[in-house]
N, CA, C and O atoms as a Tinker XYZ file with bonds, in Angstrom:
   408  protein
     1  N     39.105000    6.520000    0.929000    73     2
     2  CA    38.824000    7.421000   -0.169000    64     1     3
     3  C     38.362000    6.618000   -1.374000    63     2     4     5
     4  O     39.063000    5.615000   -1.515000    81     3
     5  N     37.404000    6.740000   -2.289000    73     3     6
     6  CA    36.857000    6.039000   -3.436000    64     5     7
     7  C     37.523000    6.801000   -4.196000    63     6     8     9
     8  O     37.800000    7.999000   -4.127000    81     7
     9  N     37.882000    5.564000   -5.331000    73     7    10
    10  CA    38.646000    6.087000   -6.452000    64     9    11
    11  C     37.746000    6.316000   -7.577000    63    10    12    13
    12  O     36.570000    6.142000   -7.256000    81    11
    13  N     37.949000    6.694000   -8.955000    73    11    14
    14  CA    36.802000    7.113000  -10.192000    64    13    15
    15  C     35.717000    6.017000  -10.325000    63    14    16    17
    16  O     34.502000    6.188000  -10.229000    81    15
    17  N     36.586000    4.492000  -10.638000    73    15    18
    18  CA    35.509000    3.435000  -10.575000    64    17    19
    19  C     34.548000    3.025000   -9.847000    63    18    20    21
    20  O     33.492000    2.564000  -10.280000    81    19
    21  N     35.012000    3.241000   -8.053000    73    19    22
    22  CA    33.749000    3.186000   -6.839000    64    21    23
    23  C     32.923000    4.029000   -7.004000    63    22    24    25
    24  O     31.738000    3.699000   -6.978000    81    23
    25  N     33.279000    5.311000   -7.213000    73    23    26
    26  CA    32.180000    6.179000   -7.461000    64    25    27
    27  C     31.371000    5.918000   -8.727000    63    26    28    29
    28  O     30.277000    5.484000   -8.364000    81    27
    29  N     31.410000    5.966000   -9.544000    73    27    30
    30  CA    30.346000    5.412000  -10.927000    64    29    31
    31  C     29.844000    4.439000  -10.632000    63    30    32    33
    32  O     28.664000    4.410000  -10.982000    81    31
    33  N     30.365000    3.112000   -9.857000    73    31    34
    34  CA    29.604000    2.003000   -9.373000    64    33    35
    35  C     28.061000    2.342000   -8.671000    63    34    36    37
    36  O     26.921000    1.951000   -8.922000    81    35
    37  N     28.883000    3.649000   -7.263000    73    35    38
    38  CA    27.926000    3.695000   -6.351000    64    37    39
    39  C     26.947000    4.653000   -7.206000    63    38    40    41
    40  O     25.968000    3.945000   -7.446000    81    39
    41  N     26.802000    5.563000   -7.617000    73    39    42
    42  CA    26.273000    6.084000   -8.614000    64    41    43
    43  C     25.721000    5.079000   -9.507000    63    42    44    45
    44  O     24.649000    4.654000   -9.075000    81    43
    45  N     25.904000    4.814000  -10.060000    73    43    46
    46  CA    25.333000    3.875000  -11.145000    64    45    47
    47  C     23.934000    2.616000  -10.492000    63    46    48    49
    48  O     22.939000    2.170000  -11.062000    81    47
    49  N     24.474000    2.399000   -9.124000    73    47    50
    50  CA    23.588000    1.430000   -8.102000    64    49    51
    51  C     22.358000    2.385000   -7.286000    63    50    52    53
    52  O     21.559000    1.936000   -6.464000    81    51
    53  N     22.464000    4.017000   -7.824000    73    51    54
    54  CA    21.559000    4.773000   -6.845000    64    53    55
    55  C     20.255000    4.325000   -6.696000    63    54    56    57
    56  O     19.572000    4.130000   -5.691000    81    55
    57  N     19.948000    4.148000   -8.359000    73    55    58
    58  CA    18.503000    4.241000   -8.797000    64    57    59
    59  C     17.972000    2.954000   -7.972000    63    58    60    61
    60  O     16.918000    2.868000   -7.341000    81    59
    61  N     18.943000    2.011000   -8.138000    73    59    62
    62  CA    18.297000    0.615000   -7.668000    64    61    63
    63  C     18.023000    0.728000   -6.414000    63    62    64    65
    64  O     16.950000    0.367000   -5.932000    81    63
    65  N     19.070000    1.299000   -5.693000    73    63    66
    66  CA    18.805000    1.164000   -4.227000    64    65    67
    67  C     17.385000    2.224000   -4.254000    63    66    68    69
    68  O     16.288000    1.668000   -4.197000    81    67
    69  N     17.411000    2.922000   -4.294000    73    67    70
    70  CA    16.108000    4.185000   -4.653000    64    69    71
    71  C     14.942000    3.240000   -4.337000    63    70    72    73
    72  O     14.257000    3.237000   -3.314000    81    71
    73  N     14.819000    2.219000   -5.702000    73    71    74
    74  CA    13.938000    1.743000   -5.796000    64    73    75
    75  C     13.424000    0.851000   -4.800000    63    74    76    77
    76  O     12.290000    0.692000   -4.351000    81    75
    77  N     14.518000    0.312000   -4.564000    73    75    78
    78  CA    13.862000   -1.040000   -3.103000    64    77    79
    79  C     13.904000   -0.343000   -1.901000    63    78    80    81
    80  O     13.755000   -0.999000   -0.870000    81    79
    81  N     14.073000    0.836000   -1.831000    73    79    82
    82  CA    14.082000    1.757000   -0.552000    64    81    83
    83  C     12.532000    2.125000   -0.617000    63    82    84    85
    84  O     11.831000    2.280000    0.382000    81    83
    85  N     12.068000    2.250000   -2.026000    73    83    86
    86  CA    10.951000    3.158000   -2.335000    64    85    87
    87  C      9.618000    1.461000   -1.758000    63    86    88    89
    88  O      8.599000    1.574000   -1.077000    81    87
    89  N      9.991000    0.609000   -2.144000    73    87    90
    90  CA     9.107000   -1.043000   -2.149000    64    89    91
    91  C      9.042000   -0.933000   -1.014000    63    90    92    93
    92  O      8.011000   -0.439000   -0.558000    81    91
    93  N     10.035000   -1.317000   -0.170000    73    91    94
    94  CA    10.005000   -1.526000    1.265000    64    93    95
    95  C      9.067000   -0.249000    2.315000    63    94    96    97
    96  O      8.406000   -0.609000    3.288000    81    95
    97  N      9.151000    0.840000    1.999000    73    95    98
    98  CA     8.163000    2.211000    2.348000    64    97    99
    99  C      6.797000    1.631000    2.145000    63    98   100   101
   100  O      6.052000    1.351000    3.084000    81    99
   101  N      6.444000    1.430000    0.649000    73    99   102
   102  CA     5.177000    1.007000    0.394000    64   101   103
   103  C      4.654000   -0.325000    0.717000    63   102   104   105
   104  O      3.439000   -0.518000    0.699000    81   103
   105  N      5.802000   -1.615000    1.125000    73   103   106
   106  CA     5.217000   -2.575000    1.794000    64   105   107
   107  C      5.099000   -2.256000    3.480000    63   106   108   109
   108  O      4.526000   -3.098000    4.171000    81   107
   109  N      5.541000   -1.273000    3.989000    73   107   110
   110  CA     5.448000   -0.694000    5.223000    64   109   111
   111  C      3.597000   -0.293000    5.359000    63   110   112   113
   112  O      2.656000   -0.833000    5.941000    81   111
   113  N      3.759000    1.026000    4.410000    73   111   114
   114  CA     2.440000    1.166000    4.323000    64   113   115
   115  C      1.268000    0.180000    4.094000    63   114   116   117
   116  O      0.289000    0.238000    4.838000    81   115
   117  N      1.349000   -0.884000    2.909000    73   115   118
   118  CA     0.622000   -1.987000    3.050000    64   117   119
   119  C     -0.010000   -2.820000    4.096000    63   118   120   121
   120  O     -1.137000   -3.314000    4.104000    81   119
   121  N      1.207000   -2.897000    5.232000    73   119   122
   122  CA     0.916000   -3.341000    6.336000    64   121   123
   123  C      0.025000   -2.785000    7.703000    63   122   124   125
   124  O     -0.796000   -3.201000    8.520000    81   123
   125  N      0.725000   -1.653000    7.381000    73   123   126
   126  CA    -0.585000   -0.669000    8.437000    64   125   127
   127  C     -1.749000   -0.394000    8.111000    63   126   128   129
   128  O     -2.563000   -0.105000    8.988000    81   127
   129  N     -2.173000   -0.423000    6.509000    73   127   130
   130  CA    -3.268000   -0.812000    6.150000    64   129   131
   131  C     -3.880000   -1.762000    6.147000    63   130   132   133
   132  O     -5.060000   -1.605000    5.831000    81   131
   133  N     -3.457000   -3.082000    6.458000    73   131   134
   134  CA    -3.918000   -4.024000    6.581000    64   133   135
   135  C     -4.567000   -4.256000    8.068000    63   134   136   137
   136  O     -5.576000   -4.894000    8.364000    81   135
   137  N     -3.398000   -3.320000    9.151000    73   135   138
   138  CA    -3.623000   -3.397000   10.101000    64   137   139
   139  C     -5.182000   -2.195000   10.705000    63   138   140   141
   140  O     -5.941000   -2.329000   11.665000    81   139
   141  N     -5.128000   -1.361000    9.876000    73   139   142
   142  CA    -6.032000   -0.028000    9.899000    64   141   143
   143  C     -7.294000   -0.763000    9.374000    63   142   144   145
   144  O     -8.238000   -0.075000    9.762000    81   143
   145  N     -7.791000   -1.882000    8.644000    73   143   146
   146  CA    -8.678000   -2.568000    7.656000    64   145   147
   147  C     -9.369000   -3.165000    8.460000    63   146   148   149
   148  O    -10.540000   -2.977000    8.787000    81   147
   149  N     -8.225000   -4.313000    8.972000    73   147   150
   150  CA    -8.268000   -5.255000   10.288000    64   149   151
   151  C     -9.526000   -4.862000   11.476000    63   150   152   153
   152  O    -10.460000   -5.572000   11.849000    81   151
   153  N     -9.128000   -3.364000   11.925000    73   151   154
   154  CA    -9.682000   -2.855000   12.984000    64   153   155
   155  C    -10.699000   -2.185000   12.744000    63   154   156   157
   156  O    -11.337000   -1.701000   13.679000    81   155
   157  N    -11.187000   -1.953000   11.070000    73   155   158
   158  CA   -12.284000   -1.137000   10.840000    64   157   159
   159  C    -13.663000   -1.769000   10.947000    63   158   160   161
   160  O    -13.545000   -2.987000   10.816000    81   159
   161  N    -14.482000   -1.530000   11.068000    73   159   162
   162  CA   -15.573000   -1.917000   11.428000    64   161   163
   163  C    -16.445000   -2.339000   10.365000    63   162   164   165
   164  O    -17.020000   -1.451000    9.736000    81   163
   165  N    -16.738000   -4.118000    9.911000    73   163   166
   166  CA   -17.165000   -4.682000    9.101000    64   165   167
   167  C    -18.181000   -3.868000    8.232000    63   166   168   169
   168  O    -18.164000   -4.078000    7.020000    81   167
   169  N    -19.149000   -2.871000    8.792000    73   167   170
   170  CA   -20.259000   -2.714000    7.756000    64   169   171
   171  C    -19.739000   -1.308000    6.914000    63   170   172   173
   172  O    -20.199000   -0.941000    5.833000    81   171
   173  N    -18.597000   -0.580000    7.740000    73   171   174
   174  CA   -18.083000    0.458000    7.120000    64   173   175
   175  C    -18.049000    0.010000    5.399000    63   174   176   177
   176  O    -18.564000    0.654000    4.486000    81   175
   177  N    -17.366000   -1.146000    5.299000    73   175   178
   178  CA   -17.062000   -1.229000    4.160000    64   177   179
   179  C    -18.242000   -1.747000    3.095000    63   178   180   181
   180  O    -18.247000   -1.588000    1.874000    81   179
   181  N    -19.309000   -2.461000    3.986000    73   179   182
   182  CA   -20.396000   -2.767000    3.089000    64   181   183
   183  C    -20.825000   -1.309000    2.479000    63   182   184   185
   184  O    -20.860000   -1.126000    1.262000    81   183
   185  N    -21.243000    0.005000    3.701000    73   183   186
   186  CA   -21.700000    0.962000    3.366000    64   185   187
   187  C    -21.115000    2.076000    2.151000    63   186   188   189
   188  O    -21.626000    2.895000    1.388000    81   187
   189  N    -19.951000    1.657000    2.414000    73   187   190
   190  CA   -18.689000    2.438000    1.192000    64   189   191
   191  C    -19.097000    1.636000   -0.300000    63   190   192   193
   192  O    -18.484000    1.859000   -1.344000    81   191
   193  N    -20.211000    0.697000   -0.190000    73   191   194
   194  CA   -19.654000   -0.211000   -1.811000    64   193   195
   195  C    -18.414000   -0.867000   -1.912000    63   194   196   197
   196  O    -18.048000   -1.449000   -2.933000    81   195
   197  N    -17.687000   -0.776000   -0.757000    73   195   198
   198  CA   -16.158000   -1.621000   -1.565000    64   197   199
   199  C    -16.396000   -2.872000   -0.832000    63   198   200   201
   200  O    -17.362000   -3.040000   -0.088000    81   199
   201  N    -15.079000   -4.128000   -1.170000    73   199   202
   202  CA   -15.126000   -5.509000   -0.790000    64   201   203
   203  C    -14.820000   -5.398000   -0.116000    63   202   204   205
   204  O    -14.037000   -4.452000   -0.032000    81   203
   205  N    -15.045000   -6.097000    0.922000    73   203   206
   206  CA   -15.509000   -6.628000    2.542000    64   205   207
   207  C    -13.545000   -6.301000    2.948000    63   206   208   209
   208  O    -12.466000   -6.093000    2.393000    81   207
   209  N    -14.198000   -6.464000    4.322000    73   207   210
   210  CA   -13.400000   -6.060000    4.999000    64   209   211
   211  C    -11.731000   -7.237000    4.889000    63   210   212   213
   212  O    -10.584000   -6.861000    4.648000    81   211
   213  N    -12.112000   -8.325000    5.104000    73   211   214
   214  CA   -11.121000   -9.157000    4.860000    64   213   215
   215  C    -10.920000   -9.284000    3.524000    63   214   216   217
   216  O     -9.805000   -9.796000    3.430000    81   215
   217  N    -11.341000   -9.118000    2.486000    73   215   218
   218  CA   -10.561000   -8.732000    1.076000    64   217   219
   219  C     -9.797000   -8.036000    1.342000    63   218   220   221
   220  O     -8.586000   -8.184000    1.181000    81   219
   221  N    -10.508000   -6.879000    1.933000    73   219   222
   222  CA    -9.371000   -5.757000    1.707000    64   221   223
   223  C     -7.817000   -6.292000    3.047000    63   222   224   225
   224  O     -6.653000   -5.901000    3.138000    81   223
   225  N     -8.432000   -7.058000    3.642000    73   223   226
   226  CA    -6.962000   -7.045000    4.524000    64   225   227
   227  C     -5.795000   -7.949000    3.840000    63   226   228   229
   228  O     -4.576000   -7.845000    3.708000    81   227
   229  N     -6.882000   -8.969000    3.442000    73   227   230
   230  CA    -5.983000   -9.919000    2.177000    64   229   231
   231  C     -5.024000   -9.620000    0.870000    63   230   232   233
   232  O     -3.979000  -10.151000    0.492000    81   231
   233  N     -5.888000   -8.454000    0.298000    73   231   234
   234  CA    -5.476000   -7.817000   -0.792000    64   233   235
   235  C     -4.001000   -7.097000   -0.143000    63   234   236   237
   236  O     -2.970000   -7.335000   -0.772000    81   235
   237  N     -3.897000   -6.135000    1.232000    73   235   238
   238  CA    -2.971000   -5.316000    1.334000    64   237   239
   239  C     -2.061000   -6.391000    1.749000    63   238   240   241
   240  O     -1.090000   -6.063000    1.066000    81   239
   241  N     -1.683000   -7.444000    2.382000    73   239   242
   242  CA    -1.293000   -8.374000    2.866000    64   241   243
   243  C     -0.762000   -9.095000    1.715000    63   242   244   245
   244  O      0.047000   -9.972000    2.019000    81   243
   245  N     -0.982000   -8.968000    0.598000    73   243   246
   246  CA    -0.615000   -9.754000   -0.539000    64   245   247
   247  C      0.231000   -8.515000   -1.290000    63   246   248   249
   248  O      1.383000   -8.827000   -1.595000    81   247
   249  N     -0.086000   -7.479000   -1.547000    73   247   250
   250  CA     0.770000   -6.164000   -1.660000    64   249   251
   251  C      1.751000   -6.373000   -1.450000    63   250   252   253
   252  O      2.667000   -6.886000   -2.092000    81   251
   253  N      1.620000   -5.856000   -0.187000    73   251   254
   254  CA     3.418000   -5.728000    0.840000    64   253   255
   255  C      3.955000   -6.957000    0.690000    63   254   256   257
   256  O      5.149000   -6.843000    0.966000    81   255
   257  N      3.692000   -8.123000    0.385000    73   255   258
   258  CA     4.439000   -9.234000    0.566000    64   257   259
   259  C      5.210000   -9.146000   -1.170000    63   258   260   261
   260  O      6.371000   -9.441000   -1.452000    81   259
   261  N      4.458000   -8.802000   -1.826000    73   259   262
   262  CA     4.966000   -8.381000   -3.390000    64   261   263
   263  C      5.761000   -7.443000   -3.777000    63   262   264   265
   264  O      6.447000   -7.362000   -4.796000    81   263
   265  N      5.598000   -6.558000   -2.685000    73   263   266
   266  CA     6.747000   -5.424000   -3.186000    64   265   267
   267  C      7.708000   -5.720000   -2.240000    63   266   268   269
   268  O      8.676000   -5.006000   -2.499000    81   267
   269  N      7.983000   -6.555000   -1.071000    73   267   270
   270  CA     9.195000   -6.916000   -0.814000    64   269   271
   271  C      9.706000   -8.091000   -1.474000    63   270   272   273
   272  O     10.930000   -8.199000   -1.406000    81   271
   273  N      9.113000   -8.971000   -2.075000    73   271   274
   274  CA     9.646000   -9.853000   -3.340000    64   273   275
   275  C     10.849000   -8.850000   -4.409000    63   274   276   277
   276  O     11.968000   -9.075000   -4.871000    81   275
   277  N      9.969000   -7.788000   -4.453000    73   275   278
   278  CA    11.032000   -6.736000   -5.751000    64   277   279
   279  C     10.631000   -7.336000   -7.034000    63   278   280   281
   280  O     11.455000   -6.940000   -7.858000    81   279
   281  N      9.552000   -8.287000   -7.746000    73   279   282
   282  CA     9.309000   -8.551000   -8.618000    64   281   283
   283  C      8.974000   -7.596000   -9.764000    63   282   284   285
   284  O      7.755000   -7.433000   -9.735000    81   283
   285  N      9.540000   -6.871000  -10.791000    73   283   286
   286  CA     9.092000   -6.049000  -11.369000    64   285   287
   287  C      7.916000   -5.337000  -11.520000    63   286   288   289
   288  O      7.728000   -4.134000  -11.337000    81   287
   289  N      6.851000   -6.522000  -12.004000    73   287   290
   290  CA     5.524000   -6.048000  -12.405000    64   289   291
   291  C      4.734000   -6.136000  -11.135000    63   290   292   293
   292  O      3.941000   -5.306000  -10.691000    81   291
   293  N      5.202000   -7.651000  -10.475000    73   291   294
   294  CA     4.080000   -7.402000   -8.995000    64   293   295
   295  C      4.427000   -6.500000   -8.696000    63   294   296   297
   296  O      3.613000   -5.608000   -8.933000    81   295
   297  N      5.295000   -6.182000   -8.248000    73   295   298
   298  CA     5.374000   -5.035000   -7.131000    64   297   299
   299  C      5.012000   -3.918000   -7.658000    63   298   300   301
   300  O      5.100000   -3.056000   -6.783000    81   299
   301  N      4.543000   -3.348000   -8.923000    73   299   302
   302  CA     4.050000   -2.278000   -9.160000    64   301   303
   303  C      2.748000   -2.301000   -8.887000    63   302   304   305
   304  O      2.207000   -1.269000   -8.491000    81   303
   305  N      1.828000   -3.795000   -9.096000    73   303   306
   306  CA     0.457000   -3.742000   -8.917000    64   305   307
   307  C      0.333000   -4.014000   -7.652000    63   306   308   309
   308  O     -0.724000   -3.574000   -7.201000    81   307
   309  N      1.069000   -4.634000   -6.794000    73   307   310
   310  CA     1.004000   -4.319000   -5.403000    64   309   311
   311  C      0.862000   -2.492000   -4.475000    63   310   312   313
   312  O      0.149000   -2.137000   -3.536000    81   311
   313  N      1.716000   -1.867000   -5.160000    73   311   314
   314  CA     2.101000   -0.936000   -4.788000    64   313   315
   315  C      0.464000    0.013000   -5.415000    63   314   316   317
   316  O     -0.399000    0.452000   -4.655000    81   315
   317  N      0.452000    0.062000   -6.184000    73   315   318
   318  CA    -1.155000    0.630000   -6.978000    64   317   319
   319  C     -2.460000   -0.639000   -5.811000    63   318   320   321
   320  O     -3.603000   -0.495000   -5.378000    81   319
   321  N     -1.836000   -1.311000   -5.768000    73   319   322
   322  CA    -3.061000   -1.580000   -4.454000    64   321   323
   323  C     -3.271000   -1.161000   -3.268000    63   322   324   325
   324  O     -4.337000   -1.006000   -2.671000    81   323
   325  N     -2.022000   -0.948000   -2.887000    73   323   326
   326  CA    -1.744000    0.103000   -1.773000    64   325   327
   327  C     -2.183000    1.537000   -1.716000    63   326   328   329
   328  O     -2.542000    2.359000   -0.872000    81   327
   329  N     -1.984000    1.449000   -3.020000    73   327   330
   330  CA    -2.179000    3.240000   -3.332000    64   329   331
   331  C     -3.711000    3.762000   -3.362000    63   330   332   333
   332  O     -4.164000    4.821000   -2.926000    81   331
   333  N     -4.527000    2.432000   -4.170000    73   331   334
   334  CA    -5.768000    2.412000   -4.256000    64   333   335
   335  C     -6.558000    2.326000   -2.907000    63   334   336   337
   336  O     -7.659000    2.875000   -2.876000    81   335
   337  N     -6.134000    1.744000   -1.888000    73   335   338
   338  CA    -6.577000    1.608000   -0.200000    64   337   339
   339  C     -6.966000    3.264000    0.676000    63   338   340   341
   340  O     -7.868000    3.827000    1.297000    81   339
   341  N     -5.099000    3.538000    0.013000    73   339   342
   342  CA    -4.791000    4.521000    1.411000    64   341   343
   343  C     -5.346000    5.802000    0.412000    63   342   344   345
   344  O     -4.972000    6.837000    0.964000    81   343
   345  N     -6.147000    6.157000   -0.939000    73   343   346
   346  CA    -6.201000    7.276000   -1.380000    64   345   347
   347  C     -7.903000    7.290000   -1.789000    63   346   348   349
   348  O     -8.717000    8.206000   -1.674000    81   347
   349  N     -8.032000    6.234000   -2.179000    73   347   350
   350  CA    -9.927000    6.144000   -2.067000    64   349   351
   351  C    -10.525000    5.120000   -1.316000    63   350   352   353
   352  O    -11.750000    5.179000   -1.419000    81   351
   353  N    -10.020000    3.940000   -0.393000    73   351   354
   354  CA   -11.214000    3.528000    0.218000    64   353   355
   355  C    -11.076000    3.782000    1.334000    63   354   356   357
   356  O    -11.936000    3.604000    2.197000    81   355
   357  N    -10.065000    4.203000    1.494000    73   355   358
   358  CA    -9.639000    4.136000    3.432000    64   357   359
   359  C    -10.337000    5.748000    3.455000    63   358   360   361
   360  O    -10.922000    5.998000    4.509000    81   359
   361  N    -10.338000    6.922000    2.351000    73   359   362
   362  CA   -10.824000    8.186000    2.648000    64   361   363
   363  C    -12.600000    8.156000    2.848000    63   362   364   365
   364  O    -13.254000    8.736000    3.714000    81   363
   365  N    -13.195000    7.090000    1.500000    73   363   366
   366  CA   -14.393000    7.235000    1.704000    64   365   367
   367  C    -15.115000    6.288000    3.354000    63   366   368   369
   368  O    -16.098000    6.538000    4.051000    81   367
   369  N    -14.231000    5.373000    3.422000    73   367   370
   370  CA   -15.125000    4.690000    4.709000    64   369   371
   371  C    -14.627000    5.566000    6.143000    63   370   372   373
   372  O    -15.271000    5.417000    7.182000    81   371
   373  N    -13.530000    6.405000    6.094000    73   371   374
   374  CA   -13.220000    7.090000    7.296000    64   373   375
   375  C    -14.412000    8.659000    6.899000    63   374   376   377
   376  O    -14.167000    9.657000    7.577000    81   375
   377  N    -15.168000    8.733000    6.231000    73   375   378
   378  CA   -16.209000    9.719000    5.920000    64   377   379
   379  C    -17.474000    9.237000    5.952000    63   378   380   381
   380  O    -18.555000    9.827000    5.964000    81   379
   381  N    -17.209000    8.138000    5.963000    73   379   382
   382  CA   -18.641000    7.201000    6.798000    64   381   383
   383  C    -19.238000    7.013000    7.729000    63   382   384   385
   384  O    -20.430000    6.864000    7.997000    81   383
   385  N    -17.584000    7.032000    8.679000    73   383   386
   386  CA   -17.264000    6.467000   10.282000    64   385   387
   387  C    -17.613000    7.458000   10.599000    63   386   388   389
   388  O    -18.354000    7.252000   11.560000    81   387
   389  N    -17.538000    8.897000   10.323000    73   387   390
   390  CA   -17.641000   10.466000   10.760000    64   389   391
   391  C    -19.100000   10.663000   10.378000    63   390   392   393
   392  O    -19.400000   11.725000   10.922000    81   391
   393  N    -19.854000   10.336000    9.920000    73   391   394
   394  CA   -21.503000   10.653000    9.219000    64   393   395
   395  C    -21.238000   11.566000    8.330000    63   394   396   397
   396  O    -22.072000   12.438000    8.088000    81   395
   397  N    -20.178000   11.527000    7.769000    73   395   398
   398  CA   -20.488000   12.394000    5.905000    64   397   399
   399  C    -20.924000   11.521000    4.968000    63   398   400   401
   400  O    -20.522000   10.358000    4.978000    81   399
   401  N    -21.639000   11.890000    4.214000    73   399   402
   402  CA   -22.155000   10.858000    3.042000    64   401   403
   403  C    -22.286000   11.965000    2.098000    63   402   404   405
   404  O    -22.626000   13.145000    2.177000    81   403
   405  N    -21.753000   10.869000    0.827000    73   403   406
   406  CA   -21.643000   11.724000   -0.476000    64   405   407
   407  C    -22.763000   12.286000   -1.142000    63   406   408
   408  O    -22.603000   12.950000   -2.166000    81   407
């Protein structure tokens, strides 16, 4: 049974755990993007305008390795690199791969 003090502890530790629960998700994702990048097909990305294909595997690869560090600030710009992958380049070059063009 937890007495008044364990509980305010564990409470008091939510947010943190929250947070490195939340890093570790997004260095998850990092990685399958790296791995999804990996396998995409070099000119996709010339045709999208974005940096080459191994930037981008480098870049997510450097991400995830930052947000499992837990470094304050990296891991936020890690995590916004991640975010930047899986929400505009991974959408426009998988609309490439399909023959949509903007």
């Amino acid at each position: 049974m937890l007495d008044a003090s364990s509980t305010t502890s564990l409470i008091a530790s939510l947010p943190s755990l929250l947070e490195q629960l939340m890093f570790l998700l997004v260095a998850i994702a990092g990685v399958v993007g790296a791995v999804m990048a990996a396998t995409t097909r070099d000119d996709a990305f010339e045709a999208a305008n974005r940096q080459t294909k191994w930037i981008w595997v480098a870049i997510l690869i450097a991400s995830a390795f930052a947000c499992l560090l837990g470094l304050p600030f990296l891991s936020w710009i890690g995590a916004i690199a991640i975010g930047v992958y899986f929400f505009d380049v991974r959408p426009h070059i998988n609309s490439i791969l399909r023959g949509d063009y903007y």
